[in-house]
CSV table of C-alpha atoms and ligand atoms in Angstrom, one decimal:
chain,number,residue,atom,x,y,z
A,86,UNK,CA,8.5,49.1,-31.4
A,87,UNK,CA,6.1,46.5,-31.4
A,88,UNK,CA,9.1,43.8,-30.7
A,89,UNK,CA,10.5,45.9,-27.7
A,90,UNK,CA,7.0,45.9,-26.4
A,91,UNK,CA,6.9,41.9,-26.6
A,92,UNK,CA,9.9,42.0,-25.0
A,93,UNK,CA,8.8,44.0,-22.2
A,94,UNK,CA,5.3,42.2,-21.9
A,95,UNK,CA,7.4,38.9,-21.5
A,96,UNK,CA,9.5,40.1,-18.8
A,97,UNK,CA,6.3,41.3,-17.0
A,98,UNK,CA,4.9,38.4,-17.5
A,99,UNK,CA,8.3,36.0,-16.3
A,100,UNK,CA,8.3,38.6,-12.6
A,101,UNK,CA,4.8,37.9,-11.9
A,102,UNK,CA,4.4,33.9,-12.9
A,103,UNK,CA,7.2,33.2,-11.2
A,104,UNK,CA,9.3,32.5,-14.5
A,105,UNK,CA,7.1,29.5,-15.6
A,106,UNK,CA,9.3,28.7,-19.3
A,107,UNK,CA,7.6,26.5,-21.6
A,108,UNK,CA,9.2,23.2,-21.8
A,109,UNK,CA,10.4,22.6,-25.2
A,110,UNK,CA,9.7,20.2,-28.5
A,111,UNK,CA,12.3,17.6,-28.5
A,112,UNK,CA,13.9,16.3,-31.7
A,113,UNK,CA,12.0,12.8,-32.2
A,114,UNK,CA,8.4,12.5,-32.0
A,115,UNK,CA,6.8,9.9,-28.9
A,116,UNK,CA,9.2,8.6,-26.6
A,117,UNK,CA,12.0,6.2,-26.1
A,118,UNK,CA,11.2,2.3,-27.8
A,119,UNK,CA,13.2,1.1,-24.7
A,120,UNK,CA,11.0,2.0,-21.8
A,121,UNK,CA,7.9,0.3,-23.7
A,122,UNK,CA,6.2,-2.8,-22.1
A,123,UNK,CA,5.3,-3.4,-18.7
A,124,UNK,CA,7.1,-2.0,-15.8
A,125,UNK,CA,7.3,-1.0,-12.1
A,126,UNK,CA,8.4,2.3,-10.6
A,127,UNK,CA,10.2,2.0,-7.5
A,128,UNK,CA,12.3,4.7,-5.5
A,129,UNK,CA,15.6,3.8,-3.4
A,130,UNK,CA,15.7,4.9,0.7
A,131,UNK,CA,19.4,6.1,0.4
A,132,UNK,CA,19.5,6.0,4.4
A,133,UNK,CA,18.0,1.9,4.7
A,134,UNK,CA,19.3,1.1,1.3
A,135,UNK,CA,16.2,-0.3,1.1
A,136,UNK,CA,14.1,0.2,-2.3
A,137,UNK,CA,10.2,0.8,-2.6
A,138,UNK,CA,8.1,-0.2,-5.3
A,139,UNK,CA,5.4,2.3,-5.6
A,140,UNK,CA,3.3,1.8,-9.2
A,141,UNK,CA,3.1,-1.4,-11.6
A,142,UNK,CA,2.1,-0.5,-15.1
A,143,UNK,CA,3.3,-0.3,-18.6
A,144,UNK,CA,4.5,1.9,-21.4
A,145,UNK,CA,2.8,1.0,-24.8
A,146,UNK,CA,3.1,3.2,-28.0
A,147,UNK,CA,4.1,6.1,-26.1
A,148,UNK,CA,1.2,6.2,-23.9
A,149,UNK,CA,1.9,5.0,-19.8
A,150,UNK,CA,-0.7,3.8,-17.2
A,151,UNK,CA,0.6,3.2,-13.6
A,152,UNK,CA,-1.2,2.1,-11.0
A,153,UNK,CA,0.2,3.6,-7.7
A,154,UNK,CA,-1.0,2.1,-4.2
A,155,UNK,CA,-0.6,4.2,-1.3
A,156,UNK,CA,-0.5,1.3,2.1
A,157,UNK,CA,-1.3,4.2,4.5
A,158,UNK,CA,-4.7,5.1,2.7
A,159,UNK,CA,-5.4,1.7,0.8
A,160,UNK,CA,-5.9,4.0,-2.2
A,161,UNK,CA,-5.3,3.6,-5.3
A,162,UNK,CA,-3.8,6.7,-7.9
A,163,UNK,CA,-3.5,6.2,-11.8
A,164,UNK,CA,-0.8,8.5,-13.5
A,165,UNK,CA,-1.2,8.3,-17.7
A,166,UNK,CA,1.1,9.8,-19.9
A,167,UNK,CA,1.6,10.3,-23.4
A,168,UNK,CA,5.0,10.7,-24.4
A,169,UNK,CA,5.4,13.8,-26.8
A,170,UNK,CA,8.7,14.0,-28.4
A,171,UNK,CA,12.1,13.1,-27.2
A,172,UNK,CA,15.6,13.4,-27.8
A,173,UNK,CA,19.2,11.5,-26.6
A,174,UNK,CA,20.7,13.6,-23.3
A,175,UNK,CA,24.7,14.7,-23.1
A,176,UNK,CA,25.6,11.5,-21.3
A,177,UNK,CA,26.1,7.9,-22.4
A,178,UNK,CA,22.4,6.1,-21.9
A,179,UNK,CA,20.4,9.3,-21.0
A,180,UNK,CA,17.6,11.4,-22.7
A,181,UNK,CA,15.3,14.1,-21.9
A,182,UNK,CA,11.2,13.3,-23.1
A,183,UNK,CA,8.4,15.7,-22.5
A,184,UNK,CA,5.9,13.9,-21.0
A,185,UNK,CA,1.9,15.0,-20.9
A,186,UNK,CA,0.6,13.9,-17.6
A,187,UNK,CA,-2.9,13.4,-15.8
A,188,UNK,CA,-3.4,11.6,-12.2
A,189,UNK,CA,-6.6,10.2,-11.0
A,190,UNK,CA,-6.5,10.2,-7.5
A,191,UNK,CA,-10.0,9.8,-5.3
A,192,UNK,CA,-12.3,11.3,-7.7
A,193,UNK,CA,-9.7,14.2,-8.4
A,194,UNK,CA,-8.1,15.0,-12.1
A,195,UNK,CA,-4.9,16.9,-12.2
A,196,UNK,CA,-2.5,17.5,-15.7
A,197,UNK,CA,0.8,18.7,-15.9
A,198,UNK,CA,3.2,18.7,-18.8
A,199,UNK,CA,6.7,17.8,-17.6
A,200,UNK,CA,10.3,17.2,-18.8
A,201,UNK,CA,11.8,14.2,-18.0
A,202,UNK,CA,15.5,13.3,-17.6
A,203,UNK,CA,16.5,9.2,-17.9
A,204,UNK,CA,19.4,7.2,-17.2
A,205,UNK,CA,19.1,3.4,-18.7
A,206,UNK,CA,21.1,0.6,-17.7
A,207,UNK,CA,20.6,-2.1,-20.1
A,208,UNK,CA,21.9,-4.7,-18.2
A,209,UNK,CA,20.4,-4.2,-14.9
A,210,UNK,CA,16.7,-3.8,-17.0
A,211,UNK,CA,16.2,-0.3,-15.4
A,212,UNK,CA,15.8,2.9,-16.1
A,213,UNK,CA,16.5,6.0,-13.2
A,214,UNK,CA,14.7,9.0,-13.9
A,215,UNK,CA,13.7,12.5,-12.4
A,216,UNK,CA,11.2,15.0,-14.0
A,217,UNK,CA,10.4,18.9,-13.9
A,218,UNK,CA,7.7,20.8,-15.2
A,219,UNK,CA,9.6,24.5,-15.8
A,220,UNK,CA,13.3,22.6,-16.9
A,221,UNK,CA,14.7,19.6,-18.9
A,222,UNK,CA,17.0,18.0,-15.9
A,223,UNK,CA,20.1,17.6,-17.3
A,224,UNK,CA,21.8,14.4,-14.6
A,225,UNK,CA,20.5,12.4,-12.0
A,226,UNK,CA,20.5,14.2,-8.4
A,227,UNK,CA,21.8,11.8,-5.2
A,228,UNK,CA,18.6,11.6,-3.7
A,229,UNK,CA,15.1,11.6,-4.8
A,230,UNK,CA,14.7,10.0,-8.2
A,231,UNK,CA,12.5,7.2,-9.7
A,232,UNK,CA,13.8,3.8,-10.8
A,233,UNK,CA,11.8,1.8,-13.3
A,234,UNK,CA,12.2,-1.9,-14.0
A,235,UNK,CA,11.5,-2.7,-17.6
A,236,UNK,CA,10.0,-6.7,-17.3
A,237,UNK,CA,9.1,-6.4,-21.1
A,238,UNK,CA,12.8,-5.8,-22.5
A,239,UNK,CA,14.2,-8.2,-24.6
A,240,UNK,CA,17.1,-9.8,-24.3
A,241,UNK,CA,19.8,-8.4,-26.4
A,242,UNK,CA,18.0,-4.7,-26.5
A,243,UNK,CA,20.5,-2.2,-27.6
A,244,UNK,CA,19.5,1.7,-26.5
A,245,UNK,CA,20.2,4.1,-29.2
A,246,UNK,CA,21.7,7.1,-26.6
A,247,UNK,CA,24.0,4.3,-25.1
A,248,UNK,CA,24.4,2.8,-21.5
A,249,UNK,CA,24.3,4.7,-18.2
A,250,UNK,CA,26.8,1.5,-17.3
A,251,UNK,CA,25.0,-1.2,-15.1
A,252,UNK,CA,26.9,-3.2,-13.0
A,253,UNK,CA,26.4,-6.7,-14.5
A,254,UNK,CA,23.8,-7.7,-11.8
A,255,UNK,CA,20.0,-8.3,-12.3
A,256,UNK,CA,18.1,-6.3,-10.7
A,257,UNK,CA,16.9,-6.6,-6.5
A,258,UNK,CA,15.5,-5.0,-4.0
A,259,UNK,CA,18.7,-2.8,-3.2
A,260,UNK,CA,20.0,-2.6,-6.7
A,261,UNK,CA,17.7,0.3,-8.3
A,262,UNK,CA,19.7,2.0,-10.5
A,263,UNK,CA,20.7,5.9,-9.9
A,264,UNK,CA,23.9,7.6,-10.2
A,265,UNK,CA,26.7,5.8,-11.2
A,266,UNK,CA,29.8,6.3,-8.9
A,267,UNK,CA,32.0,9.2,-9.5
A,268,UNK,CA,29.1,11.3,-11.7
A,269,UNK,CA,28.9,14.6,-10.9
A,270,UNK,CA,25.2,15.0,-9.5
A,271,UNK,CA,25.5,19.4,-8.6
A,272,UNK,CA,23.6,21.6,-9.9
A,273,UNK,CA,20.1,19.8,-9.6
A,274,UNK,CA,17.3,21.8,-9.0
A,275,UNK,CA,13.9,20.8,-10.2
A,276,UNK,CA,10.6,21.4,-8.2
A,277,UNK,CA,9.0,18.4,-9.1
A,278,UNK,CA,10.0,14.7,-9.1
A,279,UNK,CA,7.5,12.4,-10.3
A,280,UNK,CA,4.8,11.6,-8.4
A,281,UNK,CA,3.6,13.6,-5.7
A,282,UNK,CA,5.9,13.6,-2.5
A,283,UNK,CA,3.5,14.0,-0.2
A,284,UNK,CA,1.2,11.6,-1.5
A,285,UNK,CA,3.7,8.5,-1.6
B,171,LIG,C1,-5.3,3.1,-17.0
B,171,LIG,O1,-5.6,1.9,-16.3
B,171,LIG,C2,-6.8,2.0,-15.5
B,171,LIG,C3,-6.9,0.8,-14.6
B,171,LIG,O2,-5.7,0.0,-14.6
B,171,LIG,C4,-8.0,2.1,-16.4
B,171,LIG,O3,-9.1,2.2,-15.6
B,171,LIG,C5,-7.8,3.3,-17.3
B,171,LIG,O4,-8.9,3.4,-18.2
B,171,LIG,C6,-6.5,3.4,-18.0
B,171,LIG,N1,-6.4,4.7,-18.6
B,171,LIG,C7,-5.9,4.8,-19.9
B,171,LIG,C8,-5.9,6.2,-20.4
B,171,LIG,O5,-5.6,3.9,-20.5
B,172,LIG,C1,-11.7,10.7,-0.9
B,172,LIG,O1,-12.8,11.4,-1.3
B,172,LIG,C2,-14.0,11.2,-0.5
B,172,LIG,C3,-15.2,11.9,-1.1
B,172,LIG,O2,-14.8,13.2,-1.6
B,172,LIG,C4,-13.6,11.8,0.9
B,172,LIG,O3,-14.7,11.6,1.8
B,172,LIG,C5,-12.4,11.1,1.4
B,172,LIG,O4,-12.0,11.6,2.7
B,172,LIG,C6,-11.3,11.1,0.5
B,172,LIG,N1,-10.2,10.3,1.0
B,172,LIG,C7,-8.9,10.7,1.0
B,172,LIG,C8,-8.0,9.8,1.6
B,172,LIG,O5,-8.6,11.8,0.6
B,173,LIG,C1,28.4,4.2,-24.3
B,173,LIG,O1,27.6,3.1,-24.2
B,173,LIG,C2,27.9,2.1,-25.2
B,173,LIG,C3,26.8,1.0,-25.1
B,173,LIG,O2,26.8,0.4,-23.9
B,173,LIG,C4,29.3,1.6,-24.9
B,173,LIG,O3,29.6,0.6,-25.9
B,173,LIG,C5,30.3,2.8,-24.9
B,173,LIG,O4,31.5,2.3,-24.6
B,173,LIG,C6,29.8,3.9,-24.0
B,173,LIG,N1,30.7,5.0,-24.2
B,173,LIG,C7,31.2,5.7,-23.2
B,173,LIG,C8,32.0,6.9,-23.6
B,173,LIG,O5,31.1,5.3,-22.1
């Protein structure tokens, strides 16, 4: 009795929050040694080609600071993260992290918990990545995901999920990761990727 009623308490509660899951505990504890050191985030107009750097910062012991400048406002926004647990994804070079959140912007404090899904391409010293707050994203979509530059990586690093398969080039303004050619990108359909939209 008391089980059904769960049951039924659960689905009342799934209708009326709009199905808000809780992201899970990953298998390893903090995140990913390979992200660590200091880093950029950038994001990649598919339409100019052209690629934006929006935050400088660093990942150190599972704890990120980035420092994103918006040109329009001339404001500054500060995104920390703690990095939870983690775990190596399906594909070659890709894991999932759950990733504890809070963004300064103006005077204003906002947390979220979210999943992250990353792609890491040794050779080009970068890592693509996407992130969702109700879902662990399982692939990279075509449009609209993050590319970090790792500056701190050292030369030889090895990536214990693999290679995503970079293309033997360092990294420039138009080479930012993403996709490789050929991978299937359906079936994408997180609300949230990264840093606010509207904001940068
Ligand atoms: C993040 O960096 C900013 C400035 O770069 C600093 O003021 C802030 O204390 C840092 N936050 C954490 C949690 O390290
Ligand atoms: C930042 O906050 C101040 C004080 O609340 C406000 O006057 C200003 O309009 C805000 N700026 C932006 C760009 O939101
Ligand atoms: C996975 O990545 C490793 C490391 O780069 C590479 O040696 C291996 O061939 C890749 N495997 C597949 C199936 O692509």
């Amino acid at each position: 009795m008391a089980v059904r009623y769960c049951v039924l308490a659960l689905l009342a509660c799934l209708v009326v929050g709009g199905a808000r899951a809780a992201l899970p505990t990953l298998a390893k504890p903090g995140g990913p040694s390979i992200i660590e050191g200091l880093g950029d985030i950038a994001k990649l107009d598919q339409t100019t080609d052209f690629a934006t750097v929006l935050a400088v910062g660093y990942v150190i012991g599972g704890a990120s600071n980035f420092t994103f400048y918006n040109p329009d406002t001339m404001q500054t926004t500060v995104q920390t993260g703690k990095f939870k647990s983690w775990q190596c994804a399906d594909a070659n070079g890709t894991f999932n992290a759950i990733v504890e959140l809070t963004t300064l912007t103006n005077g204003t404090q906002t947390a979220k918990t979210v999943c992250m899904f990353g792609e890491v391409y040794i050779i080009q010293q970068q890592f693509s990545w996407v992130q969702s707050e109700t879902a662990c994203p399982t692939q990279l979509p075509i449009d609209g995901y993050y590319t970090n530059t790792l500056y701190s990586l050292p030369q030889g690093a090895t990536f214990e999920c693999g290679d995503g398969g970079g293309d033997g080039e360092m990294s420039s303004s138009t080479d930012v990761g993403g996709p490789s050619p050929g991978m299937s990108t359906t079936s994408m359909t997180t609300d949230s990727f990264g840093v606010p939209p509207t904001s940068f």
